[in-house]
GROMACS .gro file of N, CA and C in nm:
model
  339
    1MET      N    1   2.734  16.172   7.636
    1MET     CA    2   2.598  16.153   7.682
    1MET      C    3   2.529  16.043   7.601
    2LYS      N    4   2.542  16.052   7.465
    2LYS     CA    5   2.480  15.951   7.380
    2LYS      C    6   2.541  15.814   7.405
    3LYS      N    7   2.671  15.811   7.428
    3LYS     CA    8   2.740  15.684   7.452
    3LYS      C    9   2.687  15.619   7.580
    4GLN      N   10   2.664  15.698   7.683
    4GLN     CA   11   2.613  15.645   7.809
    4GLN      C   12   2.470  15.594   7.792
    5LEU      N   13   2.388  15.668   7.717
    5LEU     CA   14   2.251  15.626   7.691
    5LEU      C   15   2.248  15.493   7.616
    6VAL      N   16   2.333  15.479   7.516
    6VAL     CA   17   2.341  15.355   7.439
    6VAL      C   18   2.383  15.240   7.530
    7LEU      N   19   2.479  15.263   7.617
    7LEU     CA   20   2.523  15.159   7.710
    7LEU      C   21   2.411  15.118   7.806
    8VAL      N   22   2.336  15.213   7.855
    8VAL     CA   23   2.224  15.183   7.945
    8VAL      C   24   2.117  15.102   7.872
    9VAL      N   25   2.084  15.143   7.750
    9VAL     CA   26   1.985  15.070   7.671
    9VAL      C   27   2.032  14.928   7.643
   10LEU      N   28   2.156  14.911   7.605
   10LEU     CA   29   2.210  14.776   7.579
   10LEU      C   30   2.209  14.691   7.706
   11ALA      N   31   2.240  14.752   7.819
   11ALA     CA   32   2.237  14.679   7.946
   11ALA      C   33   2.095  14.635   7.980
   12LEU      N   34   1.997  14.723   7.958
   12LEU     CA   35   1.858  14.687   7.984
   12LEU      C   36   1.810  14.574   7.892
   13VAL      N   37   1.848  14.581   7.766
   13VAL     CA   38   1.811  14.475   7.672
   13VAL      C   39   1.873  14.342   7.716
   14ALA      N   40   1.997  14.345   7.758
   14ALA     CA   41   2.064  14.223   7.804
   14ALA      C   42   1.993  14.165   7.926
   15VAL      N   43   1.952  14.251   8.018
   15VAL     CA   44   1.880  14.203   8.137
   15VAL      C   45   1.746  14.142   8.099
   16LEU      N   46   1.673  14.207   8.008
   16LEU     CA   47   1.544  14.154   7.964
   16LEU      C   48   1.559  14.019   7.894
   17VAL      N   49   1.662  14.008   7.811
   17VAL     CA   50   1.686  13.880   7.742
   17VAL      C   51   1.720  13.773   7.845
   18ALA      N   52   1.802  13.806   7.941
   18ALA     CA   53   1.841  13.710   8.044
   18ALA      C   54   1.722  13.668   8.129
   19ALA      N   55   1.629  13.757   8.151
   19ALA     CA   56   1.511  13.727   8.232
   19ALA      C   57   1.404  13.653   8.152
   20GLY      N   58   1.422  13.642   8.025
   20GLY     CA   59   1.325  13.570   7.943
   20GLY      C   60   1.211  13.656   7.893
   21SER      N   61   1.216  13.785   7.916
   21SER     CA   62   1.108  13.873   7.875
   21SER      C   63   1.097  13.887   7.724
   22LEU      N   64   1.205  13.862   7.654
   22LEU     CA   65   1.202  13.873   7.508
   22LEU      C   66   1.195  13.735   7.442
   23ALA      N   67   1.161  13.634   7.520
   23ALA     CA   68   1.149  13.499   7.464
   23ALA      C   69   1.031  13.495   7.367
   24ARG      N   70   1.032  13.403   7.276
   24ARG     CA   71   0.925  13.395   7.178
   24ARG      C   72   0.793  13.358   7.245
   25ALA      N   73   0.686  13.413   7.195
   25ALA     CA   74   0.553  13.382   7.248
   25ALA      C   75   0.507  13.250   7.186
   26THR      N   76   0.442  13.168   7.265
   26THR     CA   77   0.392  13.042   7.213
   26THR      C   78   0.266  13.068   7.132
   27ALA      N   79   0.238  12.979   7.040
   27ALA     CA   80   0.123  12.996   6.951
   27ALA      C   81  -0.009  12.964   7.020
   28GLY      N   82  -0.006  12.898   7.133
   28GLY     CA   83  -0.129  12.861   7.202
   28GLY      C   84  -0.098  12.763   7.313
   29PRO      N   85  -0.202  12.705   7.369
   29PRO     CA   86  -0.180  12.610   7.478
   29PRO      C   87  -0.114  12.482   7.430
   30GLU      N   88  -0.050  12.415   7.522
   30GLU     CA   89   0.011  12.286   7.493
   30GLU      C   90  -0.099  12.182   7.472
   31PRO      N   91  -0.070  12.070   7.405
   31PRO     CA   92  -0.173  11.970   7.374
   31PRO      C   93  -0.244  11.912   7.497
   32ASN      N   94  -0.177  11.900   7.610
   32ASN     CA   95  -0.240  11.840   7.728
   32ASN      C   96  -0.292  11.942   7.829
   33ASP      N   97  -0.294  12.070   7.794
   33ASP     CA   98  -0.343  12.173   7.886
   33ASP      C   99  -0.495  12.166   7.899
   34ILE      N  100  -0.545  12.196   8.017
   34ILE     CA  101  -0.689  12.209   8.039
   34ILE      C  102  -0.733  12.341   7.979
   35GLN      N  103  -0.848  12.338   7.909
   35GLN     CA  104  -0.900  12.457   7.845
   35GLN      C  105  -1.042  12.484   7.894
   36ASP      N  106  -1.070  12.608   7.930
   36ASP     CA  107  -1.204  12.651   7.969
   36ASP      C  108  -1.262  12.735   7.857
   37SER      N  109  -1.390  12.710   7.822
   37SER     CA  110  -1.452  12.785   7.713
   37SER      C  111  -1.602  12.794   7.733
   38LEU      N  112  -1.667  12.870   7.649
   38LEU     CA  113  -1.812  12.888   7.645
   38LEU      C  114  -1.872  12.927   7.780
   39PRO      N  115  -1.825  13.036   7.842
   39PRO     CA  116  -1.881  13.076   7.971
   39PRO      C  117  -2.021  13.132   7.957
   40GLY      N  118  -2.100  13.114   8.062
   40GLY     CA  119  -2.235  13.170   8.066
   40GLY      C  120  -2.272  13.205   8.210
   41TRP      N  121  -2.339  13.317   8.227
   41TRP     CA  122  -2.379  13.365   8.359
   41TRP      C  123  -2.522  13.322   8.389
   42SER      N  124  -2.550  13.292   8.515
   42SER     CA  125  -2.687  13.265   8.558
   42SER      C  126  -2.766  13.395   8.550
   43SER      N  127  -2.900  13.385   8.550
   43SER     CA  128  -2.984  13.505   8.540
   43SER      C  129  -2.959  13.602   8.654
   44ALA      N  130  -2.932  13.550   8.774
   44ALA     CA  131  -2.907  13.635   8.890
   44ALA      C  132  -2.764  13.689   8.892
   45GLY      N  133  -2.677  13.635   8.807
   45GLY     CA  134  -2.538  13.680   8.802
   45GLY      C  135  -2.453  13.629   8.916
   46ASP      N  136  -2.502  13.528   8.987
   46ASP     CA  137  -2.427  13.477   9.102
   46ASP      C  138  -2.351  13.348   9.074
   47ARG      N  139  -2.360  13.294   8.951
   47ARG     CA  140  -2.286  13.174   8.914
   47ARG      C  141  -2.241  13.185   8.770
   48ILE      N  142  -2.131  13.120   8.739
   48ILE     CA  143  -2.080  13.109   8.602
   48ILE      C  144  -2.067  12.960   8.571
   49ALA      N  145  -2.106  12.921   8.452
   49ALA     CA  146  -2.086  12.783   8.407
   49ALA      C  147  -2.005  12.788   8.277
   50PHE      N  148  -1.929  12.683   8.252
   50PHE     CA  149  -1.845  12.679   8.132
   50PHE      C  150  -1.804  12.536   8.105
   51GLU      N  151  -1.749  12.513   7.985
   51GLU     CA  152  -1.696  12.382   7.950
   51GLU      C  153  -1.549  12.377   7.987
   52ARG      N  154  -1.507  12.267   8.045
   52ARG     CA  155  -1.366  12.243   8.076
   52ARG      C  156  -1.326  12.117   8.001
   53THR      N  157  -1.227  12.132   7.911
   53THR     CA  158  -1.185  12.018   7.830
   53THR      C  159  -1.034  11.998   7.838
   54ALA      N  160  -0.997  11.875   7.819
   54ALA     CA  161  -0.858  11.831   7.808
   54ALA      C  162  -0.865  11.698   7.734
   55PRO      N  163  -0.752  11.644   7.690
   55PRO     CA  164  -0.758  11.514   7.621
   55PRO      C  165  -0.829  11.409   7.708
   56GLY      N  166  -0.937  11.353   7.653
   56GLY     CA  167  -1.013  11.251   7.724
   56GLY      C  168  -1.104  11.304   7.833
   57LEU      N  169  -1.128  11.435   7.837
   57LEU     CA  170  -1.208  11.496   7.943
   57LEU      C  171  -1.293  11.607   7.885
   58GLN      N  172  -1.422  11.606   7.917
   58GLN     CA  173  -1.510  11.717   7.882
   58GLN      C  174  -1.616  11.727   7.989
   59HIS      N  175  -1.610  11.833   8.069
   59HIS     CA  176  -1.704  11.854   8.178
   59HIS      C  177  -1.772  11.989   8.161
   60VAL      N  178  -1.891  12.000   8.218
   60VAL     CA  179  -1.955  12.129   8.236
   60VAL      C  180  -1.937  12.164   8.383
   61VAL      N  181  -1.874  12.279   8.408
   61VAL     CA  182  -1.835  12.318   8.544
   61VAL      C  183  -1.910  12.446   8.580
   62THR      N  184  -1.948  12.459   8.706
   62THR     CA  185  -2.011  12.581   8.755
   62THR      C  186  -1.936  12.628   8.879
   63MET      N  187  -1.934  12.761   8.899
   63MET     CA  188  -1.861  12.817   9.011
   63MET      C  189  -1.912  12.958   9.043
   64LEU      N  190  -1.871  13.010   9.157
   64LEU     CA  191  -1.901  13.148   9.193
   64LEU      C  192  -1.813  13.241   9.111
   65PRO      N  193  -1.856  13.365   9.087
   65PRO     CA  194  -1.772  13.460   9.013
   65PRO      C  195  -1.637  13.485   9.081
   66SER      N  196  -1.629  13.466   9.211
   66SER     CA  197  -1.503  13.487   9.283
   66SER      C  198  -1.406  13.371   9.263
   67GLY      N  199  -1.452  13.263   9.201
   67GLY     CA  200  -1.366  13.148   9.176
   67GLY      C  201  -1.387  13.034   9.273
   68GLY      N  202  -1.468  13.052   9.374
   68GLY     CA  203  -1.492  12.948   9.474
   68GLY      C  204  -1.608  12.858   9.436
   69ASP      N  205  -1.630  12.754   9.515
   69ASP     CA  206  -1.741  12.660   9.500
   69ASP      C  207  -1.745  12.599   9.360
   70LEU      N  208  -1.630  12.553   9.312
   70LEU     CA  209  -1.620  12.488   9.181
   70LEU      C  210  -1.688  12.352   9.188
   71TYR      N  211  -1.773  12.323   9.092
   71TYR     CA  212  -1.850  12.199   9.093
   71TYR      C  213  -1.867  12.148   8.950
   72VAL      N  214  -1.847  12.019   8.928
   72VAL     CA  215  -1.872  11.957   8.797
   72VAL      C  216  -2.020  11.925   8.789
   73ALA      N  217  -2.093  12.000   8.706
   73ALA     CA  218  -2.238  11.981   8.693
   73ALA      C  219  -2.271  11.866   8.599
   74SER      N  220  -2.183  11.840   8.502
   74SER     CA  221  -2.209  11.732   8.406
   74SER      C  222  -2.076  11.678   8.357
   75GLN      N  223  -2.063  11.546   8.358
   75GLN     CA  224  -1.943  11.483   8.305
   75GLN      C  225  -1.974  11.440   8.162
   76GLY      N  226  -1.935  11.522   8.070
   76GLY     CA  227  -1.965  11.496   7.930
   76GLY      C  228  -2.072  11.593   7.882
   77GLY      N  229  -2.078  11.611   7.752
   77GLY     CA  230  -2.176  11.701   7.695
   77GLY      C  231  -2.121  11.841   7.675
   78SER      N  232  -2.202  11.923   7.612
   78SER     CA  233  -2.164  12.061   7.580
   78SER      C  234  -2.258  12.157   7.651
   79PHE      N  235  -2.202  12.259   7.714
   79PHE     CA  236  -2.280  12.358   7.785
   79PHE      C  237  -2.355  12.446   7.685
   80ARG      N  238  -2.485  12.460   7.703
   80ARG     CA  239  -2.567  12.542   7.614
   80ARG      C  240  -2.622  12.667   7.682
   81GLY      N  241  -2.613  12.676   7.815
   81GLY     CA  242  -2.659  12.796   7.885
   81GLY      C  243  -2.743  12.760   8.006
   82TYR      N  244  -2.780  12.862   8.079
   82TYR     CA  245  -2.871  12.845   8.192
   82TYR      C  246  -3.014  12.851   8.141
   83VAL      N  247  -3.106  12.782   8.209
   83VAL     CA  248  -3.247  12.796   8.180
   83VAL      C  249  -3.283  12.940   8.215
   84PRO      N  250  -3.343  13.015   8.123
   84PRO     CA  251  -3.372  13.156   8.150
   84PRO      C  252  -3.452  13.175   8.279
   85GLY      N  253  -3.411  13.274   8.356
   85GLY     CA  254  -3.479  13.306   8.480
   85GLY      C  255  -3.435  13.223   8.600
   86THR      N  256  -3.333  13.139   8.580
   86THR     CA  257  -3.288  13.055   8.691
   86THR      C  258  -3.140  13.078   8.718
   87ALA      N  259  -3.100  13.040   8.838
   87ALA     CA  260  -2.959  13.049   8.875
   87ALA      C  261  -2.899  12.910   8.893
   88GLU      N  262  -2.983  12.807   8.885
   88GLU     CA  263  -2.930  12.674   8.916
   88GLU      C  264  -2.950  12.569   8.807
   89TYR      N  265  -3.033  12.593   8.707
   89TYR     CA  266  -3.059  12.490   8.606
   89TYR      C  267  -2.980  12.517   8.478
   90LEU      N  268  -2.903  12.416   8.437
   90LEU     CA  269  -2.817  12.427   8.319
   90LEU      C  270  -2.871  12.341   8.207
   91LEU      N  271  -2.854  12.387   8.084
   91LEU     CA  272  -2.886  12.306   7.966
   91LEU      C  273  -2.755  12.248   7.913
   92VAL      N  274  -2.752  12.116   7.899
   92VAL     CA  275  -2.632  12.047   7.851
   92VAL      C  276  -2.673  11.956   7.735
   93GLN      N  277  -2.602  11.970   7.623
   93GLN     CA  278  -2.627  11.887   7.506
   93GLN      C  279  -2.542  11.762   7.517
   94GLN      N  280  -2.608  11.645   7.518
   94GLN     CA  281  -2.537  11.517   7.521
   94GLN      C  282  -2.586  11.434   7.403
   95GLY      N  283  -2.507  11.432   7.296
   95GLY     CA  284  -2.549  11.363   7.174
   95GLY      C  285  -2.670  11.433   7.115
   96ASP      N  286  -2.778  11.358   7.094
   96ASP     CA  287  -2.902  11.415   7.039
   96ASP      C  288  -2.995  11.466   7.148
   97ALA      N  289  -2.960  11.446   7.273
   97ALA     CA  290  -3.048  11.484   7.384
   97ALA      C  291  -3.002  11.614   7.450
   98THR      N  292  -3.099  11.692   7.496
   98THR     CA  293  -3.070  11.810   7.577
   98THR      C  294  -3.108  11.776   7.720
   99ILE      N  295  -3.014  11.791   7.811
   99ILE     CA  296  -3.032  11.754   7.951
   99ILE      C  297  -3.044  11.882   8.034
  100VAL      N  298  -3.136  11.881   8.130
  100VAL     CA  299  -3.144  11.989   8.228
  100VAL      C  300  -3.086  11.934   8.357
  101THR      N  301  -2.987  12.001   8.409
  101THR     CA  302  -2.922  11.957   8.532
  101THR      C  303  -2.908  12.075   8.626
  102ALA      N  304  -2.912  12.046   8.755
  102ALA     CA  305  -2.891  12.152   8.854
  102ALA      C  306  -2.742  12.172   8.870
  103GLY      N  307  -2.698  12.295   8.873
  103GLY     CA  308  -2.556  12.325   8.880
  103GLY      C  309  -2.506  12.340   9.020
  104GLY      N  310  -2.547  12.249   9.109
  104GLY     CA  311  -2.503  12.258   9.247
  104GLY      C  312  -2.453  12.125   9.298
  105ARG      N  313  -2.388  12.130   9.411
  105ARG     CA  314  -2.327  12.013   9.470
  105ARG      C  315  -2.429  11.906   9.510
  106PHE      N  316  -2.548  11.946   9.549
  106PHE     CA  317  -2.648  11.852   9.601
  106PHE      C  318  -2.762  11.832   9.503
  107ALA      N  319  -2.728  11.833   9.375
  107ALA     CA  320  -2.830  11.820   9.271
  107ALA      C  321  -2.884  11.679   9.265
  108GLY      N  322  -3.008  11.671   9.225
  108GLY     CA  323  -3.072  11.540   9.204
  108GLY      C  324  -3.042  11.492   9.063
  109PRO      N  325  -3.118  11.393   9.014
  109PRO     CA  326  -3.093  11.339   8.879
  109PRO      C  327  -3.125  11.443   8.771
  110SER      N  328  -3.060  11.427   8.657
  110SER     CA  329  -3.085  11.516   8.543
  110SER      C  330  -3.215  11.476   8.475
  111ALA      N  331  -3.275  11.570   8.401
  111ALA     CA  332  -3.396  11.543   8.324
  111ALA      C  333  -3.367  11.566   8.177
  112GLU      N  334  -3.416  11.478   8.092
  112GLU     CA  335  -3.395  11.492   7.948
  112GLU      C  336  -3.514  11.564   7.888
  113LEU      N  337  -3.486  11.659   7.797
  113LEU     CA  338  -3.593  11.731   7.727
  113LEU      C  339  -3.616  11.671   7.591
   0.00000   0.00000   0.00000
């Protein structure tokens, strides 16, 4: 009985190794991977904004919680949050300036604070 159990366990380990399940875990993302960070919810909870970065790229992106209607609200800068009480106005830090931008596809020009 013990011999059969050992054989079954060894067979399962061999299958897992062959399938790659026991492969080493990577320490983190690869250097050229896109990274999303600093998420923030609108006051109404109907939009999420976050920073999306990769080598040579830094955008502030907004989208629906379901993952649809992805839109680049700002090309460059750091996301600081939504204007309190709003679902469409984002605060973006660009250098020494804080910019207010609408987080929608048909937004007008940004305003500097």
